[in-house]
Amino acid sequence: MLASLTRLQRYYLYYTGIFFGFIFFLAVLERAGMPPRWVGYAFLVFTVSMYALIGVFSRTTDVSEYYVAGRRVPAFFNGMATGADWMSAASFMGLAGTLYLQGFQGLAYVIGWTGGFVLVALLLAPYLRRFGQYTIPDFLCARYGGNAIRLIAVFAAILASFVYVVAQIYGVGVITSRFVSLQFEVGVFVGLAGILVCSFLGGMRAVTWTQVAQYLILIVAYITPVAILSWNVTGVPVPQAVYGKVLAEVTELEKKLFNSPEEIAVRALYADRADLYAQKIMQLPHSLIQERERLSIEINALKASDAQMRDIVALERQRRELPPDPAQAREQWEKDMYLALDRSKPPTPHAEPFPGETAAERNAQRINFLALIFCLTVGTAALPHVLMRYYTTPTVAQARQSVFWSLLFITALYVTAPAYAVFAKFEVLSHLAGIPIAKLPGWVAAWSKVGLVSIEDINFDGILQFAELSLNPDVIVLATPEIAGMPYVVSGLVAAGGLAAALSTADGLLLTITSALSHDVYYRVFRPQSSTQFRLVIAKSLLLLVAVLAATVAAQKPGTILSMVAWAFSIAGAALFPALVLGIFWARATRAGAIAGMVVGLLLTLYYILRLEFGGYSWLGFADGTLDPWFHLKSTSAGVFGIVAGFVTNVVVSLLTRQSPQTAEFLACIREPGEGR
Amino acid sequence: MKAVSAYWCRTRRLTAWLLLIWALLTFVVIWFARELNEYQFFGFPFGFYFAAQGILLCYLGIIVYYSQRMSALDAEYEIREE
């Protein structure tokens, strides 16, 4: 049977075998008493050196190899590489947690991120492959002509990709600092090294083959813990098939628990707290002074009595941490108020779509859900680092098949994520809620130390109510091995999987940014006469530069950057999608139309995001404060307006301007093989 | 500009049909998720099941069908690339 496989398939079969052998070996060592920390190190060193090995073997000095892997990647492997390229640290760690917290509402991500590949398959991949150049700006430039459109496309591609790559490196820092207890900043630069060994020497060629290797690790790492958990709970190790039964049990538990008198009392306490904050905000700046005075009086009273030093220090810290001025107090207290308000609301049942008290609220939820799906779908279909992968297959037919393999490999993870969420919720509802706080399982304490789990006994009854527990989304996947009581080797495996997801995506993005700068800006615009050799030197140095820059930004721990990733989809979708699709399917689209459409789409999206999220900052020129959302849409769905505006502008301006004569020839090449070439 | 060829015409028609199916599944069926949850499917409420798994399988189906039809079309028009 082995002989019927291709050389590549055999290599990756051996590789998978070695990986399983390695896990088994570590499991045995752990049994024999190897400390958990060493298990973590072993995973880190083993996987990164595997990637480095592949990276070094795939080194290249050929431009076509560096940018598009020589267009020799078979559909199946390109699908796997796209899967790893696509699934980021957020998909791996965050998605299951989002589904845990939001229930049905979180499924918008699952649907949007997979639906995008339908658009890629039908509208883009085959045509990009038939065109056969190196980048997305290349395509737009060839279709519409002129360097202006190339530069706009480069700007949009870099804008969408850079934030994204920073978030990946941040993810690497989080994983390494948690599992091998490196310092966060050190972890970030370890991640940087991991990224560079894959991409620096071999460009797309090396990235492709390491991404295949990374996909195998990440999918094994993702499915293993939840399969074991499913085996424990239901006796069937296929969580995707059996979690319906568990979901039914969760629904039963929810019905019983959410209306219990204790839960209702706790929620009322949170509502009181929110009211208190609201009052304090209303009475600013007076309330801030009062708060400080109150603490001072208490401290003095304590000091006068013979109270514990520890209590005095705690109160002094409270006073010190009071916001220094009314503006910051307002910001801080508003945040606290919304947190309390969130917890005071009755939780929504996991399986209920579009929850709301009134029909109008439910409709707003429904519209937001569909709008988010639309944005994520179109954004997925326009992200340059995904589209670039379809330049690397040998033929157009293989590009079409490759989209199928991509979606199949991606679906394997996305079908599992909702199961993760349901199993985790089952564990929490059946084994945590209603348990005395002193008797909680060990993992709760372990993860509260890192700040990912927090419990607050607001009603002082010594028992944990569901509303008193808050979980960070990342913790669901990271802590599942401990929740199910598995050995540390499984936790190490999960860390290696998260690392693989973050590194593979970072590599793809880095290559996109590099090729946009070195190929599109340097070679095409500034120095068309430069030699092949020199172009590669430029590409490699830019890669290094961008990588170091991204790692430096990530080392600053920018908290907001994680929420900014969701905007990348809107930005890419609004700027690139209309121009690409109309360029292929509508002969009448003109250069002026495309440029106008891209600019309008991009600006409108950016305006909506900035206006909604940073409306209070007058230096941005929004003196009149935050905008009221249009049609109740959140900023993550800003692309809805941008994409529609982009299409409309493109069509209107195109009809008003004249077509360039070379369009017909270009379209003949793109739409049909064998003509014009 | 020369007339649109039969190959491109058929490609376009296939694309349009499949896009329509994609849009119906995504935006019309999901719109009624609340109502669909009344029905059971292998122990799942159907609306939830469709959004979490069913629609992904449909997406895969669309892509497979497209890929096969296009290969058949290539063969019919005797198109071979590179």
PDB file of C-alpha atoms in Angstrom, chain A residues 104 107 110-111 114-115 117-119 121-123 126-127 129-130 240-241 243-245 247-248 350-355 362-363 366-367 369-370 373-374 377 394-397 400-401 403-404 407-408 411 414-415 418 422 584-585 587 664 668 671-673 675 677, chain B residues 1-2 4-9 11-12 14-20 22 26-28 30-35 37 40-45 47-53 55-64 66-68 70-72 74 77 79-82:
ATOM      1  CA  PHE A 104     -25.724  29.944  19.111  1.00  0.00           C
ATOM      2  CA  LEU A 107     -21.871  30.181  15.249  1.00  0.00           C
ATOM      3  CA  VAL A 110     -18.173  29.166  12.089  1.00  0.00           C
ATOM      4  CA  ILE A 111     -20.534  29.913   9.213  1.00  0.00           C
ATOM      5  CA  THR A 114     -16.260  28.528   6.127  1.00  0.00           C
ATOM      6  CA  GLY A 115     -18.763  30.168   3.764  1.00  0.00           C
ATOM      7  CA  PHE A 117     -14.387  29.401   0.846  1.00  0.00           C
ATOM      8  CA  VAL A 118     -17.489  28.914  -1.292  1.00  0.00           C
ATOM      9  CA  LEU A 119     -16.897  32.404  -2.661  1.00  0.00           C
ATOM     10  CA  ALA A 121     -14.012  28.487  -5.041  1.00  0.00           C
ATOM     11  CA  LEU A 122     -16.704  29.949  -7.278  1.00  0.00           C
ATOM     12  CA  LEU A 123     -15.494  33.476  -7.852  1.00  0.00           C
ATOM     13  CA  PRO A 126      -9.647  29.379 -10.584  1.00  0.00           C
ATOM     14  CA  TYR A 127      -9.270  32.805 -12.175  1.00  0.00           C
ATOM     15  CA  ARG A 129      -4.585  30.595 -10.836  1.00  0.00           C
ATOM     16  CA  ARG A 130      -5.205  30.977 -14.554  1.00  0.00           C
ATOM     17  CA  GLN A 240     -18.957  15.894  16.842  1.00  0.00           C
ATOM     18  CA  ALA A 241     -21.585  13.176  16.483  1.00  0.00           C
ATOM     19  CA  TYR A 243     -22.812  16.229  21.533  1.00  0.00           C
ATOM     20  CA  GLY A 244     -26.494  16.622  20.613  1.00  0.00           C
ATOM     21  CA  LYS A 245     -27.367  14.416  23.561  1.00  0.00           C
ATOM     22  CA  LEU A 247     -26.649  19.647  24.500  1.00  0.00           C
ATOM     23  CA  ALA A 248     -30.095  18.353  25.494  1.00  0.00           C
ATOM     24  CA  HIS A 350     -27.012  27.666  24.787  1.00  0.00           C
ATOM     25  CA  ALA A 351     -29.016  26.493  21.789  1.00  0.00           C
ATOM     26  CA  GLU A 352     -31.330  29.493  21.490  1.00  0.00           C
ATOM     27  CA  PRO A 353     -30.816  31.580  18.347  1.00  0.00           C
ATOM     28  CA  PHE A 354     -31.251  35.373  18.425  1.00  0.00           C
ATOM     29  CA  PRO A 355     -32.240  35.742  22.103  1.00  0.00           C
ATOM     30  CA  ARG A 362     -34.641  39.498  18.649  1.00  0.00           C
ATOM     31  CA  ASN A 363     -34.750  41.067  15.218  1.00  0.00           C
ATOM     32  CA  ARG A 366     -30.871  38.338  13.913  1.00  0.00           C
ATOM     33  CA  ILE A 367     -29.750  41.191  11.664  1.00  0.00           C
ATOM     34  CA  PHE A 369     -25.913  37.722  13.165  1.00  0.00           C
ATOM     35  CA  LEU A 370     -26.503  37.685   9.415  1.00  0.00           C
ATOM     36  CA  ILE A 373     -21.771  36.237   8.623  1.00  0.00           C
ATOM     37  CA  PHE A 374     -21.803  38.369   5.481  1.00  0.00           C
ATOM     38  CA  THR A 377     -17.638  35.479   4.461  1.00  0.00           C
ATOM     39  CA  PRO A 394       0.046  23.226 -10.802  1.00  0.00           C
ATOM     40  CA  THR A 395      -3.224  23.689 -12.758  1.00  0.00           C
ATOM     41  CA  VAL A 396      -6.553  25.499 -12.673  1.00  0.00           C
ATOM     42  CA  ALA A 397      -8.441  22.248 -12.093  1.00  0.00           C
ATOM     43  CA  ARG A 400     -10.587  24.204  -7.826  1.00  0.00           C
ATOM     44  CA  GLN A 401     -10.047  20.870  -6.073  1.00  0.00           C
ATOM     45  CA  VAL A 403     -10.452  24.770  -2.331  1.00  0.00           C
ATOM     46  CA  PHE A 404     -12.427  21.639  -1.532  1.00  0.00           C
ATOM     47  CA  LEU A 407     -12.549  23.615   3.363  1.00  0.00           C
ATOM     48  CA  LEU A 408     -12.575  19.946   4.331  1.00  0.00           C
ATOM     49  CA  THR A 411     -14.248  22.020   8.661  1.00  0.00           C
ATOM     50  CA  TYR A 414     -14.831  24.097  12.963  1.00  0.00           C
ATOM     51  CA  VAL A 415     -17.186  21.166  13.427  1.00  0.00           C
ATOM     52  CA  PRO A 418     -19.133  23.793  19.044  1.00  0.00           C
ATOM     53  CA  VAL A 422     -21.074  22.187  24.790  1.00  0.00           C
ATOM     54  CA  ILE A 584     -13.514  38.994 -13.424  1.00  0.00           C
ATOM     55  CA  PHE A 585     -17.241  38.886 -14.076  1.00  0.00           C
ATOM     56  CA  ALA A 587     -16.319  43.419 -18.589  1.00  0.00           C
ATOM     57  CA  ALA A 664     -11.259  42.287 -23.575  1.00  0.00           C
ATOM     58  CA  ALA A 668     -10.367  36.280 -22.607  1.00  0.00           C
ATOM     59  CA  ARG A 671     -12.080  33.312 -18.358  1.00  0.00           C
ATOM     60  CA  GLU A 672     -11.003  30.758 -20.831  1.00  0.00           C
ATOM     61  CA  PRO A 673      -7.807  28.817 -21.206  1.00  0.00           C
ATOM     62  CA  GLU A 675      -6.918  31.898 -25.864  1.00  0.00           C
ATOM     63  CA  ARG A 677      -1.791  33.132 -24.771  1.00  0.00           C
TER      64      ARG A 677
ATOM     65  CA  MET B   1     -15.416  42.925 -28.242  1.00  0.00           C
ATOM     66  CA  LYS B   2     -16.175  39.483 -29.494  1.00  0.00           C
ATOM     67  CA  VAL B   4     -19.262  35.635 -25.282  1.00  0.00           C
ATOM     68  CA  SER B   5     -18.243  32.026 -25.864  1.00  0.00           C
ATOM     69  CA  ALA B   6     -20.392  29.054 -24.956  1.00  0.00           C
ATOM     70  CA  TYR B   7     -17.826  27.802 -22.424  1.00  0.00           C
ATOM     71  CA  TRP B   8     -17.856  31.060 -20.498  1.00  0.00           C
ATOM     72  CA  CYS B   9     -21.633  31.267 -20.727  1.00  0.00           C
ATOM     73  CA  THR B  11     -19.414  28.585 -16.482  1.00  0.00           C
ATOM     74  CA  ARG B  12     -21.236  31.757 -15.585  1.00  0.00           C
ATOM     75  CA  LEU B  14     -23.249  27.313 -13.122  1.00  0.00           C
ATOM     76  CA  THR B  15     -21.590  29.914 -10.890  1.00  0.00           C
ATOM     77  CA  ALA B  16     -24.769  31.943 -10.607  1.00  0.00           C
ATOM     78  CA  TRP B  17     -26.874  28.924  -9.629  1.00  0.00           C
ATOM     79  CA  LEU B  18     -24.448  27.756  -6.995  1.00  0.00           C
ATOM     80  CA  LEU B  19     -24.126  31.276  -5.593  1.00  0.00           C
ATOM     81  CA  LEU B  20     -27.880  31.447  -5.327  1.00  0.00           C
ATOM     82  CA  TRP B  22     -25.162  29.479  -1.111  1.00  0.00           C
ATOM     83  CA  THR B  26     -26.805  31.124   4.472  1.00  0.00           C
ATOM     84  CA  PHE B  27     -29.239  33.964   4.672  1.00  0.00           C
ATOM     85  CA  VAL B  28     -32.716  32.475   4.283  1.00  0.00           C
ATOM     86  CA  ILE B  30     -30.446  30.733   9.010  1.00  0.00           C
ATOM     87  CA  TRP B  31     -32.992  33.541   9.251  1.00  0.00           C
ATOM     88  CA  PHE B  32     -35.494  30.938  10.418  1.00  0.00           C
ATOM     89  CA  ALA B  33     -33.129  29.246  12.898  1.00  0.00           C
ATOM     90  CA  ARG B  34     -35.465  30.060  15.791  1.00  0.00           C
ATOM     91  CA  GLU B  35     -38.386  28.356  14.128  1.00  0.00           C
ATOM     92  CA  ASN B  37     -35.175  24.727  16.545  1.00  0.00           C
ATOM     93  CA  GLN B  40     -35.219  17.535  16.499  1.00  0.00           C
ATOM     94  CA  PHE B  41     -32.393  15.988  14.484  1.00  0.00           C
ATOM     95  CA  PHE B  42     -30.236  13.207  16.022  1.00  0.00           C
ATOM     96  CA  GLY B  43     -30.895  14.758  19.410  1.00  0.00           C
ATOM     97  CA  PHE B  44     -29.969  18.278  18.239  1.00  0.00           C
ATOM     98  CA  PRO B  45     -32.436  21.113  17.846  1.00  0.00           C
ATOM     99  CA  GLY B  47     -31.675  25.111  13.798  1.00  0.00           C
ATOM    100  CA  PHE B  48     -28.600  24.696  15.958  1.00  0.00           C
ATOM    101  CA  TYR B  49     -27.487  21.574  14.109  1.00  0.00           C
ATOM    102  CA  PHE B  50     -27.830  23.218  10.729  1.00  0.00           C
ATOM    103  CA  ALA B  51     -25.781  26.257  11.743  1.00  0.00           C
ATOM    104  CA  ALA B  52     -23.094  24.187  13.470  1.00  0.00           C
ATOM    105  CA  GLN B  53     -22.699  21.291  11.025  1.00  0.00           C
ATOM    106  CA  ILE B  55     -24.439  24.176   6.500  1.00  0.00           C
ATOM    107  CA  LEU B  56     -20.725  23.284   6.452  1.00  0.00           C
ATOM    108  CA  LEU B  57     -21.525  19.989   4.746  1.00  0.00           C
ATOM    109  CA  CYS B  58     -23.686  21.841   2.223  1.00  0.00           C
ATOM    110  CA  TYR B  59     -20.793  24.229   1.510  1.00  0.00           C
ATOM    111  CA  LEU B  60     -18.504  21.271   0.869  1.00  0.00           C
ATOM    112  CA  GLY B  61     -21.165  19.832  -1.431  1.00  0.00           C
ATOM    113  CA  ILE B  62     -21.353  23.061  -3.432  1.00  0.00           C
ATOM    114  CA  ILE B  63     -17.595  23.138  -3.941  1.00  0.00           C
ATOM    115  CA  VAL B  64     -17.356  19.467  -4.929  1.00  0.00           C
ATOM    116  CA  TYR B  66     -18.611  22.938  -8.926  1.00  0.00           C
ATOM    117  CA  SER B  67     -15.236  21.295  -9.246  1.00  0.00           C
ATOM    118  CA  GLN B  68     -16.701  18.208 -10.928  1.00  0.00           C
ATOM    119  CA  MET B  70     -16.084  22.375 -14.334  1.00  0.00           C
ATOM    120  CA  SER B  71     -13.830  19.392 -15.001  1.00  0.00           C
ATOM    121  CA  ALA B  72     -16.579  17.862 -17.115  1.00  0.00           C
ATOM    122  CA  ASP B  74     -13.212  21.331 -19.569  1.00  0.00           C
ATOM    123  CA  TYR B  77     -14.575  21.684 -24.715  1.00  0.00           C
ATOM    124  CA  ILE B  79      -9.492  22.187 -22.697  1.00  0.00           C
ATOM    125  CA  ARG B  80      -6.205  21.132 -21.250  1.00  0.00           C
ATOM    126  CA  GLU B  81      -3.979  23.479 -19.331  1.00  0.00           C
ATOM    127  CA  GLU B  82      -0.259  23.629 -18.901  1.00  0.00           C
TER     128      GLU B  82
END
